[in-house]
PDB file of C-alpha atoms in Angstrom:
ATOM      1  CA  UNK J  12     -61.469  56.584 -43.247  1.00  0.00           C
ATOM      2  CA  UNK J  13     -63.716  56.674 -45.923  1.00  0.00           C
ATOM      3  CA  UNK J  14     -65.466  59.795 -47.240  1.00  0.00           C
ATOM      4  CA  UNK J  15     -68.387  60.652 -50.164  1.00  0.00           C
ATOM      5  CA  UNK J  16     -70.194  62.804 -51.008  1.00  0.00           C
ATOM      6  CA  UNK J  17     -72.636  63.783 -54.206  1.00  0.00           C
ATOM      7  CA  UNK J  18     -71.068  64.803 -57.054  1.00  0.00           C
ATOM      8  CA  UNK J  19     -73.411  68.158 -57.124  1.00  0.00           C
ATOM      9  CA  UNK J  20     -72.124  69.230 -53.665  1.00  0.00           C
ATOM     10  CA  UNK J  21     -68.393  68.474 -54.292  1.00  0.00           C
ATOM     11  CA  UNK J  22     -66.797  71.954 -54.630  1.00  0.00           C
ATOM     12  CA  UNK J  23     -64.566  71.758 -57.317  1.00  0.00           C
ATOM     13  CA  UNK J  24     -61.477  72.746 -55.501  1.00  0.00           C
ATOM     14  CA  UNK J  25     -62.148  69.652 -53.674  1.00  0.00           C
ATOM     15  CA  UNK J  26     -62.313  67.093 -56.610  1.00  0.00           C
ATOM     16  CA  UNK J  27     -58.951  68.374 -57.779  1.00  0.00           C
ATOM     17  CA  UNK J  28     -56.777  67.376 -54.376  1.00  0.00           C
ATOM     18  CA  UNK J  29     -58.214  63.795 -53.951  1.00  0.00           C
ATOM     19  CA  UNK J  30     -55.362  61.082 -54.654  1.00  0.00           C
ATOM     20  CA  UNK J  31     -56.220  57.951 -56.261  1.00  0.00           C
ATOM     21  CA  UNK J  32     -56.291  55.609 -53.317  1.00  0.00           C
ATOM     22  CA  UNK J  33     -56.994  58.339 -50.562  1.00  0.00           C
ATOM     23  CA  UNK J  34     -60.125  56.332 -49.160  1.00  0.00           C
ATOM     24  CA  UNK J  35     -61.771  59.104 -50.431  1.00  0.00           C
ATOM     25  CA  UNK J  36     -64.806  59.089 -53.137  1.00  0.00           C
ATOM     26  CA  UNK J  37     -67.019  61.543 -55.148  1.00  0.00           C
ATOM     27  CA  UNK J  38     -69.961  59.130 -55.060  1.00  0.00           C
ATOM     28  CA  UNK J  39     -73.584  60.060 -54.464  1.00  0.00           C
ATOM     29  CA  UNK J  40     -74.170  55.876 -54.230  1.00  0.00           C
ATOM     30  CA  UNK J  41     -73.651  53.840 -51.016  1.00  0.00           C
ATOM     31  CA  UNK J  42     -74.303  49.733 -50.926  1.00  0.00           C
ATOM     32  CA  UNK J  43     -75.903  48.083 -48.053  1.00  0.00           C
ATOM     33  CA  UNK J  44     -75.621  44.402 -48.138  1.00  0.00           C
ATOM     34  CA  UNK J  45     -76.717  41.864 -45.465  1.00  0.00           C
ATOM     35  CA  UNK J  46     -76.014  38.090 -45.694  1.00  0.00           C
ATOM     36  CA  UNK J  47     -75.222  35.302 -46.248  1.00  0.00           C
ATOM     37  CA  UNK J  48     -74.009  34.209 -43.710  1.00  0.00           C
ATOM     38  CA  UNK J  49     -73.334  36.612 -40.712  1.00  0.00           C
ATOM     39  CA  UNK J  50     -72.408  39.862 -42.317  1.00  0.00           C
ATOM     40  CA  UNK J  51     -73.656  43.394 -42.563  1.00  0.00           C
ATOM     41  CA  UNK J  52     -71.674  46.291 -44.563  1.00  0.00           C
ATOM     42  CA  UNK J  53     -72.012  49.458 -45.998  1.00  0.00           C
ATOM     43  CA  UNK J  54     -69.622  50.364 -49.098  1.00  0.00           C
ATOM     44  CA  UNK J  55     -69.122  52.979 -51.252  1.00  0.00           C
ATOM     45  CA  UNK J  56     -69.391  52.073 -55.647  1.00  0.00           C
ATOM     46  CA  UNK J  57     -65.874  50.707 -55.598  1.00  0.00           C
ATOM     47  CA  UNK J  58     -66.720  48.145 -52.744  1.00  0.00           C
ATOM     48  CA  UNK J  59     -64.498  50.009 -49.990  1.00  0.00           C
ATOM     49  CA  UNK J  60     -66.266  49.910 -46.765  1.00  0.00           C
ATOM     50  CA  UNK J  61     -67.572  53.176 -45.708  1.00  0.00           C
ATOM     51  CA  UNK J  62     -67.312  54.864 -41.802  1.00  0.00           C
ATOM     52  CA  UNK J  63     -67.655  58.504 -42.950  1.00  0.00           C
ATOM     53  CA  UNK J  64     -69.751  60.892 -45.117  1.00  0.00           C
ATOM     54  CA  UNK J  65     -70.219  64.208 -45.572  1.00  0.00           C
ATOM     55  CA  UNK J  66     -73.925  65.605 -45.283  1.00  0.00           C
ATOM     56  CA  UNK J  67     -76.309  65.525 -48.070  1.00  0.00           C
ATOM     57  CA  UNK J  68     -78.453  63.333 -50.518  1.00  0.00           C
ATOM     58  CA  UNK J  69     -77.346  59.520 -51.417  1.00  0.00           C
ATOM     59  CA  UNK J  70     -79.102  56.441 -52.735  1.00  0.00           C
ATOM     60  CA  UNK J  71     -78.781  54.049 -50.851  1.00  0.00           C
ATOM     61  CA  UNK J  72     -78.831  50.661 -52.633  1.00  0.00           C
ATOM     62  CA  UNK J  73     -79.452  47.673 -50.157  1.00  0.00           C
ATOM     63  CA  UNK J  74     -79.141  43.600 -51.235  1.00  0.00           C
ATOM     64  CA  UNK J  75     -80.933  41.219 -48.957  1.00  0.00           C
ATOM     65  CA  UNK J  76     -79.016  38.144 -49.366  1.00  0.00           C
ATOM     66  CA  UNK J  77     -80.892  36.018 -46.229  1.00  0.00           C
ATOM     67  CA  UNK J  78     -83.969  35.161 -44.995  1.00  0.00           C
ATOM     68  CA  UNK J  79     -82.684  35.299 -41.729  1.00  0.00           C
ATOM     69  CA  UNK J  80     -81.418  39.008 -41.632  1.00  0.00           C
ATOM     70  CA  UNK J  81     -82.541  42.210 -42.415  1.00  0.00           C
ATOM     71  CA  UNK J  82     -80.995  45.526 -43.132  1.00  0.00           C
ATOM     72  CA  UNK J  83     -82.184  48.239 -40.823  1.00  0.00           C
ATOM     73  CA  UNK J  84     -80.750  52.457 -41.343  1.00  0.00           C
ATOM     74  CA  UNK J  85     -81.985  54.578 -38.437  1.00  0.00           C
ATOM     75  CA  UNK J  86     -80.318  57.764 -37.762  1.00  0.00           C
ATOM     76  CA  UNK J  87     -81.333  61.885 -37.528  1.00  0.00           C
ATOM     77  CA  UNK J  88     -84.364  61.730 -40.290  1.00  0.00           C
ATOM     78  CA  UNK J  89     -84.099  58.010 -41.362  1.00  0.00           C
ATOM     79  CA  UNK J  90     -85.611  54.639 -40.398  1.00  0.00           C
ATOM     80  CA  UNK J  91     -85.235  52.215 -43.380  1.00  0.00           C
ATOM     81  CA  UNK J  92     -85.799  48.480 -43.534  1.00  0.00           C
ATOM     82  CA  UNK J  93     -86.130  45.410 -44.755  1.00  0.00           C
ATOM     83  CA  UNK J  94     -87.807  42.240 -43.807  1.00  0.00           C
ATOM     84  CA  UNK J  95     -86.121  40.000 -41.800  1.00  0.00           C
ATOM     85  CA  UNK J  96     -88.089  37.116 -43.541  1.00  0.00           C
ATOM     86  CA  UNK J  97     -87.668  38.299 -46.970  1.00  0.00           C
ATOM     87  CA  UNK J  98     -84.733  38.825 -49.783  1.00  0.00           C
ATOM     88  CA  UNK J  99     -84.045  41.084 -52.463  1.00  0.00           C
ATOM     89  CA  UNK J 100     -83.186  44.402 -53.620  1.00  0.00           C
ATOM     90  CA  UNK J 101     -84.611  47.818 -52.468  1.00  0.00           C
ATOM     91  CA  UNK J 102     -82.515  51.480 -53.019  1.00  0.00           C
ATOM     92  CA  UNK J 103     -83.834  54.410 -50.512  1.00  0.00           C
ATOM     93  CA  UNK J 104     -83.447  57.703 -51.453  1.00  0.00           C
ATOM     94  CA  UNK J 105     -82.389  59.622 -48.003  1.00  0.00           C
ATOM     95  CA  UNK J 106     -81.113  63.087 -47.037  1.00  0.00           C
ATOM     96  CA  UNK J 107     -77.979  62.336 -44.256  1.00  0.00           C
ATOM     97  CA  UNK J 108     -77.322  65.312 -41.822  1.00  0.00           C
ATOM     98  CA  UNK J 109     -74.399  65.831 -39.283  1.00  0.00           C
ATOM     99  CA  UNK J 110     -74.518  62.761 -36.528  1.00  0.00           C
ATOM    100  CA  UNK J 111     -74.452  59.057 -36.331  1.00  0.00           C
ATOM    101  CA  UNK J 112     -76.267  56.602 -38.370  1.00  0.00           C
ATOM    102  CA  UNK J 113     -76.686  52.696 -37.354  1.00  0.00           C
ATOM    103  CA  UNK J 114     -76.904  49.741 -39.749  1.00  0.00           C
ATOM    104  CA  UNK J 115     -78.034  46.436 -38.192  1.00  0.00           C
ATOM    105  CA  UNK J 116     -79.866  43.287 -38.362  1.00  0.00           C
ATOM    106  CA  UNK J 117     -83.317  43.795 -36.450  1.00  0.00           C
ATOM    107  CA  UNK J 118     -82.258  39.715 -35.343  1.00  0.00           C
ATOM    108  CA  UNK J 119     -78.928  40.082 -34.347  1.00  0.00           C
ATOM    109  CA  UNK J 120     -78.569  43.867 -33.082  1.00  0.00           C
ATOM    110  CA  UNK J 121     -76.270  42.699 -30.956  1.00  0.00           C
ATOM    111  CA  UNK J 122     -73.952  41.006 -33.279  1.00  0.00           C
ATOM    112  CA  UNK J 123     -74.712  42.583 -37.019  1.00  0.00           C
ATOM    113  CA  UNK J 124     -74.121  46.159 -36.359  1.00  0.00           C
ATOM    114  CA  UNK J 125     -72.388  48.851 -37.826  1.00  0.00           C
ATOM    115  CA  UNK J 126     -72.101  52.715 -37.780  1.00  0.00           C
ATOM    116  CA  UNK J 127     -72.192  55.597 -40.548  1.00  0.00           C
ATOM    117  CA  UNK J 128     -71.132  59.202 -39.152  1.00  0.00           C
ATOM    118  CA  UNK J 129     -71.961  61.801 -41.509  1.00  0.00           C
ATOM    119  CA  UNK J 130     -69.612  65.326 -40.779  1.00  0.00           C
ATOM    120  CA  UNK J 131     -66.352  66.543 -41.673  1.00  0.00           C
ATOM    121  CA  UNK J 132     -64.094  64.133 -39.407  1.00  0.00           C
ATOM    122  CA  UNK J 133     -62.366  66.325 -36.428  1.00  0.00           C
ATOM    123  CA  UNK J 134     -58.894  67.181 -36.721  1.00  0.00           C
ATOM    124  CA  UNK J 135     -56.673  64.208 -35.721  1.00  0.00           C
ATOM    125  CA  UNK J 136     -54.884  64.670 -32.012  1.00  0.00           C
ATOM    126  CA  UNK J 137     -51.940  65.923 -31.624  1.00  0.00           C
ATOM    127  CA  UNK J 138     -49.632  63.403 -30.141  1.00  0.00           C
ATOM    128  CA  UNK J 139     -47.044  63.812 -26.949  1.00  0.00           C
ATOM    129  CA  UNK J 140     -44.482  60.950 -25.235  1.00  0.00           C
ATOM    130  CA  UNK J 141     -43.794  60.685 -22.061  1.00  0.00           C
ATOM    131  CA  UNK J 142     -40.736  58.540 -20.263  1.00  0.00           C
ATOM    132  CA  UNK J 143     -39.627  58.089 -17.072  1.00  0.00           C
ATOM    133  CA  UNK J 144     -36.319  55.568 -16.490  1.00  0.00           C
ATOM    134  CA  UNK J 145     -34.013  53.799 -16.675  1.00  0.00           C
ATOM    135  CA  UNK J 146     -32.140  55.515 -14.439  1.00  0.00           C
ATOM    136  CA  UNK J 147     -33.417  58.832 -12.718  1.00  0.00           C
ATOM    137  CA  UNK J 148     -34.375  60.273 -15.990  1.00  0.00           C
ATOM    138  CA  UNK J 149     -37.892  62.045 -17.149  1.00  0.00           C
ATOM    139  CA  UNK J 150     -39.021  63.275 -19.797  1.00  0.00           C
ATOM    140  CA  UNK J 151     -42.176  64.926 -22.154  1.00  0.00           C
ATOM    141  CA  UNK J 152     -41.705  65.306 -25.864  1.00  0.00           C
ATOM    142  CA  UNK J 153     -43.404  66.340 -28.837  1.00  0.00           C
ATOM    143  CA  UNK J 154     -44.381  63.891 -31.799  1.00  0.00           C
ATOM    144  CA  UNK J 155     -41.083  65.415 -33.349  1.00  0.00           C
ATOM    145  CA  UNK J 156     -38.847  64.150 -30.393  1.00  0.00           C
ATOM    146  CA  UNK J 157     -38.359  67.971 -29.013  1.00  0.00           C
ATOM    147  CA  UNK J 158     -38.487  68.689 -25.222  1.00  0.00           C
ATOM    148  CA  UNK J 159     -41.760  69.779 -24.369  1.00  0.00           C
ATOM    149  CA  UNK J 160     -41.049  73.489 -22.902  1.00  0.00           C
ATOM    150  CA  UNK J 161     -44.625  75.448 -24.017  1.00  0.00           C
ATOM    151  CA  UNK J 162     -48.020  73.798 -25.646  1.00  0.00           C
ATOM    152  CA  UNK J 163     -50.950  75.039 -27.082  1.00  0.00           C
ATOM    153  CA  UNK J 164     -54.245  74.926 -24.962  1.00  0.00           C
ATOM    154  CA  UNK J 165     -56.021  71.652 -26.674  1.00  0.00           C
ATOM    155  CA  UNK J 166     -56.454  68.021 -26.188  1.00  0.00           C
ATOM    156  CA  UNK J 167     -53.514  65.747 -26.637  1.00  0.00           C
ATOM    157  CA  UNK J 168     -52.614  62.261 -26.426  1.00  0.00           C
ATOM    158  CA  UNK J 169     -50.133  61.203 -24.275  1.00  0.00           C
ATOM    159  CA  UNK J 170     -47.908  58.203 -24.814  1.00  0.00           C
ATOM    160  CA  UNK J 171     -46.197  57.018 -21.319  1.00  0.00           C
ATOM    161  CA  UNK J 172     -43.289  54.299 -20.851  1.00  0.00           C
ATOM    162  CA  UNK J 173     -42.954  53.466 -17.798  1.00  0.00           C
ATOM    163  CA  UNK J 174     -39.116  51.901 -17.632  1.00  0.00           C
ATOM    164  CA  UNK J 175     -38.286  51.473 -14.186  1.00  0.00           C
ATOM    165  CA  UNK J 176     -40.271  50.369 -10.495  1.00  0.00           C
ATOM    166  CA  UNK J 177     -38.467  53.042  -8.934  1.00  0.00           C
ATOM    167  CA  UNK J 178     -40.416  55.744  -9.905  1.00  0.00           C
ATOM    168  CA  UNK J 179     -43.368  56.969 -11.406  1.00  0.00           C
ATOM    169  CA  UNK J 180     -44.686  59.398 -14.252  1.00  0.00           C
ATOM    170  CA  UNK J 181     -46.985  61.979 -12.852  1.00  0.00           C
ATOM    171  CA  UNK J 182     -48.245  64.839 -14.608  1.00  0.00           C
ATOM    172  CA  UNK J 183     -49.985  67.663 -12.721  1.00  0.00           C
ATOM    173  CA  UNK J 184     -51.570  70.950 -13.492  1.00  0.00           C
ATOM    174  CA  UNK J 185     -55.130  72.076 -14.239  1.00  0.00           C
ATOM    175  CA  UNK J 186     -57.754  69.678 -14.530  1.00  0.00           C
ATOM    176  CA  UNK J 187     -55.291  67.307 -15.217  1.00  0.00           C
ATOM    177  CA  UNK J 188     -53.561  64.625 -12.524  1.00  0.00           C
ATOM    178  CA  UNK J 189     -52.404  61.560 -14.118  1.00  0.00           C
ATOM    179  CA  UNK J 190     -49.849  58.875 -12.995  1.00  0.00           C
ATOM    180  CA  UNK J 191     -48.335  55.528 -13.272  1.00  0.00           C
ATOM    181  CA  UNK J 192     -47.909  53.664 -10.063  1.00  0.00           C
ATOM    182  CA  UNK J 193     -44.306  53.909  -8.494  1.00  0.00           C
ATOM    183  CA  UNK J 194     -44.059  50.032  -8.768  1.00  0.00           C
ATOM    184  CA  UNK J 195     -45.568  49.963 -12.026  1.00  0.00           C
ATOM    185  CA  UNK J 196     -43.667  49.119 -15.512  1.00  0.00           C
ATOM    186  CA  UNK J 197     -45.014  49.032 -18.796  1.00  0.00           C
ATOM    187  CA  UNK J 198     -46.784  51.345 -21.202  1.00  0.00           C
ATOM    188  CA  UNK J 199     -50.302  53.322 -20.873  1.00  0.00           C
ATOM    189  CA  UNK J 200     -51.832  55.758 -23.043  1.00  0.00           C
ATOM    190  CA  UNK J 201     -53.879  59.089 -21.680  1.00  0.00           C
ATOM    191  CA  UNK J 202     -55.745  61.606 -23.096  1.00  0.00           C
ATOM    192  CA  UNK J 203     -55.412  64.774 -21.704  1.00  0.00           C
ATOM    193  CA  UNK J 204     -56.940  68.320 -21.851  1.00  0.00           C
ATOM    194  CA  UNK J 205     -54.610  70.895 -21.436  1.00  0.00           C
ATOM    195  CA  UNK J 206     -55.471  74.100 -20.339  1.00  0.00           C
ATOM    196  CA  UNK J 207     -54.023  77.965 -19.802  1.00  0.00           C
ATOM    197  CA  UNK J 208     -51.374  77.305 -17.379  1.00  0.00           C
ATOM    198  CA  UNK J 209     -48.446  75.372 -15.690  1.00  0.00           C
ATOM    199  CA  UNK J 210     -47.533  71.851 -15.376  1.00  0.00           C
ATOM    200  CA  UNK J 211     -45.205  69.807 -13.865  1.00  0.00           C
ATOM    201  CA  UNK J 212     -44.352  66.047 -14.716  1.00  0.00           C
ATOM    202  CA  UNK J 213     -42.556  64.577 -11.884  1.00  0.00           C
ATOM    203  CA  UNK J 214     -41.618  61.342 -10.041  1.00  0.00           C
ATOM    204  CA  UNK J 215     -43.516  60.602  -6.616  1.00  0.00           C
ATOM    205  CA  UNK J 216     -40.623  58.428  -5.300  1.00  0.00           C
ATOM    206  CA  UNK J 217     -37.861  61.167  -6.244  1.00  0.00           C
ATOM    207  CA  UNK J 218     -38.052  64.984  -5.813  1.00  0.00           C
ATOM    208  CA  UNK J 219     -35.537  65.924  -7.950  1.00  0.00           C
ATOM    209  CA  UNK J 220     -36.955  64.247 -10.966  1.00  0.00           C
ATOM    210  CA  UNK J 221     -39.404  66.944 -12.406  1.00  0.00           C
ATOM    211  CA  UNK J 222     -40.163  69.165 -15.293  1.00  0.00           C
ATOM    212  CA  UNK J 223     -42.500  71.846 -15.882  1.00  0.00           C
ATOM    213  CA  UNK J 224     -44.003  73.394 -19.137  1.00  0.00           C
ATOM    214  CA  UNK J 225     -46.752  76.106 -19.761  1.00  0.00           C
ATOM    215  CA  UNK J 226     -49.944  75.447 -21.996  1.00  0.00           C
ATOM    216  CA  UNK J 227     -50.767  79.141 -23.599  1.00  0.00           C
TER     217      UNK J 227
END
């Protein structure tokens, strides 16, 4: 992920924790380009491509490099163009607020498109495993390979092998009812919100196959 922002709003705290080579950039200057060929891209001033920004005001320096294409910004407070017909270079001066911003060709939306969120990126989601086989064996566990006993309330992502067509993974509680199919083997991935309560993770096929946790 890539992240700017003007040099006048960067806090100085800030400015002293970025790494070389964190993907992140103190740069009030973003680069829209469009051609040749099929291509549309928005950079930061060290050419990295750019997915993330945090809220303020850039300019925006655009290069029309086809006849064929244009470069189009809409978003919350911003609809900037530039002929599909024509070529060149144009820099808008824009003020980007919390949301999602679209970059496409007005001739190929469907094909030369790309999006700019502006916001401090959510925190990532904490991650969870679940297994069930070989053998009449189930389990949940933490990112850190620990038995899943008690979780925070929150939204997780759960990780499921499926290893044998014997039985199934199945976990139950509030809100939340996912499974595998008893005769299903392979991998899935879930996202689940867990709330204030229990839950069990269980087999279908065999009773005794089941564990239970609480969410606080």
């Amino acid at each position: 992920m890539t992240l700017v922002r003007p040099l006048l709003l960067l806090p100085l705290v800030l400015a002293a924790v970025l790494l070389p080579g964190s993907g992140q950039a103190a740069d009030p200057v973003l680069h829209g380009t469009v051609g040749p060929g099929f291509s549309i891209t928005m950079t930061n001033a060290s050419g990295i491509k750019v997915t993330r920004v945090l809220p303020g005001a850039y300019s925006i320096q655009v290069r029309d490099l086809s006849a064929e294409h244009s470069f189009h910004l809409t978003g919350p407070g911003v609809d900037k163009f530039t002929d599909i017909a024509g070529t060149g270079d144009v820099t808008w001066n824009v003020t980007l607020v919390d949301g999602t911003y679209t970059f496409l060709c007005d001739a190929h939306p469907g094909t030369m498109r790309g999006t700019l969120k502006v916001g401090v990126a959510p925190p990532p989601t904490p991650k969870l495993s679940g297994k069930v086989g070989p053998g009449k064996t189930i389990s949940l566990k933490t990112a850190a390979g620990a038995a899943v006993k008690s979780l925070a309330a929150g939204t997780y992502g759960l990780a499921v092998r499926d290893a044998t067509r014997a039985d199934n993974f199945h976990v139950l509680g509030k809100g939340v009812n996912k499974k595998t199919g008893v005769k299903f083997k392979g991998s899935v991935t879930w996202t689940v919100a867990f709330k204030a309560g229990s839950y069990t993770v269980r087999s279908d096929a065999t009773k005794r196959l089941r564990r239970t946790f609480r969410v606080r």
